[in-house]
Steps between C-alpha positions, in 0.01 A plus 500: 500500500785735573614412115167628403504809687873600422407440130157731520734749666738476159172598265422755693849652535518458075183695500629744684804555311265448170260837661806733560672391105138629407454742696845661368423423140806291508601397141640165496203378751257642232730354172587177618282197582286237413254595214153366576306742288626664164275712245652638200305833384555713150652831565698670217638813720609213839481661812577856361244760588281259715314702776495228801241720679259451177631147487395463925138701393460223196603163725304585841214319597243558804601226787887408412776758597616736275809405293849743508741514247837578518740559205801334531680612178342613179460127405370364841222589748461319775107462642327376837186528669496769777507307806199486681364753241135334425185330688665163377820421749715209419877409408639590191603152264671713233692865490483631154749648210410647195817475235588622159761395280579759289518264203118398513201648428341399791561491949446219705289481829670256718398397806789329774356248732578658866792254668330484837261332335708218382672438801151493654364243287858296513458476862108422539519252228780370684348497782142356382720212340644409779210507757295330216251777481462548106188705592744812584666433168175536311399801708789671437512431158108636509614797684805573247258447193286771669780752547636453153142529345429838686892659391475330128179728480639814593851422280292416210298826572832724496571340171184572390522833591854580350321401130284864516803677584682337229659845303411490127 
């Protein structure tokens, strides 16, 4: 049991570290990670001349907090959800990056699965294994599905919402 509790108190210090990297628009937390959602959008001009306080207006919806964009270079803004910002309340899966490669016509909305939440589900999958009690497994798995379903609609929505302010 001590295990258990010394390995809750390791997610919780790696979400800690995870809310001050985003809370100081760090860029390698918001550039590097595990991709776990990825829409590709058509935008001649990249991220030139996009107004993120038009693009916040055009992605906000009535419950869910509002989003905040940060640029991070003139090819890279870096997105999140303000915390505790909406009626809805519950832990981020996925911190968010918009990127242009010169090259292309068109910028990416990515979407980087938080870390906490991998060493969460490593060690309560572990655990479940182990104490034979697939029923946290499937729960968790339930509860991850959830998460992912509520951020992939409000990535896919940003992307959406970057196609209007497309410049001509």
């Amino acid at each position: 049991m001590n295990g258990m509790l010394l390995s809750l108190g390791f997610v919780v210090a790696i979400a800690i570290v995870e809310g001050v990297l985003s809370w100081k628009w760090n860029r390698s937390y918001f550039t590097f990670g595990l991709p776990i959602f990825q829409r590709r959008v058509e935008r001649r001009g990249g991220l030139a001349g996009l107004d993120l306080d038009e693009l916040q207006k055009r992605c906000a919806t009535a419950a869910g907090a509002p989003m905040m964009f940060q640029p991070l270079g003139p090819n890279e803004i870096a997105f999140r959800e303000k915390p505790m910002g909406g009626l809805i309340h519950y832990m981020p899966l996925m911190r968010g990056v918009i990127r242009h490669r010169p090259e292309e016509p068109t910028v990416v909305v990515a979407g980087l699965v938080q870390w906490y939440i991998l060493a969460l589900a490593a060690i309560l999958s572990w655990a479940a294994l182990r104490w034979h009690a697939m029923v946290v497994v499937v729960y968790l798995g339930a509860a991850i599905a959830i998460l992912y379903l509520i951020q992939g609609v409000r990535f896919y929505r940003i992307a959406s919402a970057l196609k209007p302010l497309a410049i001509p």
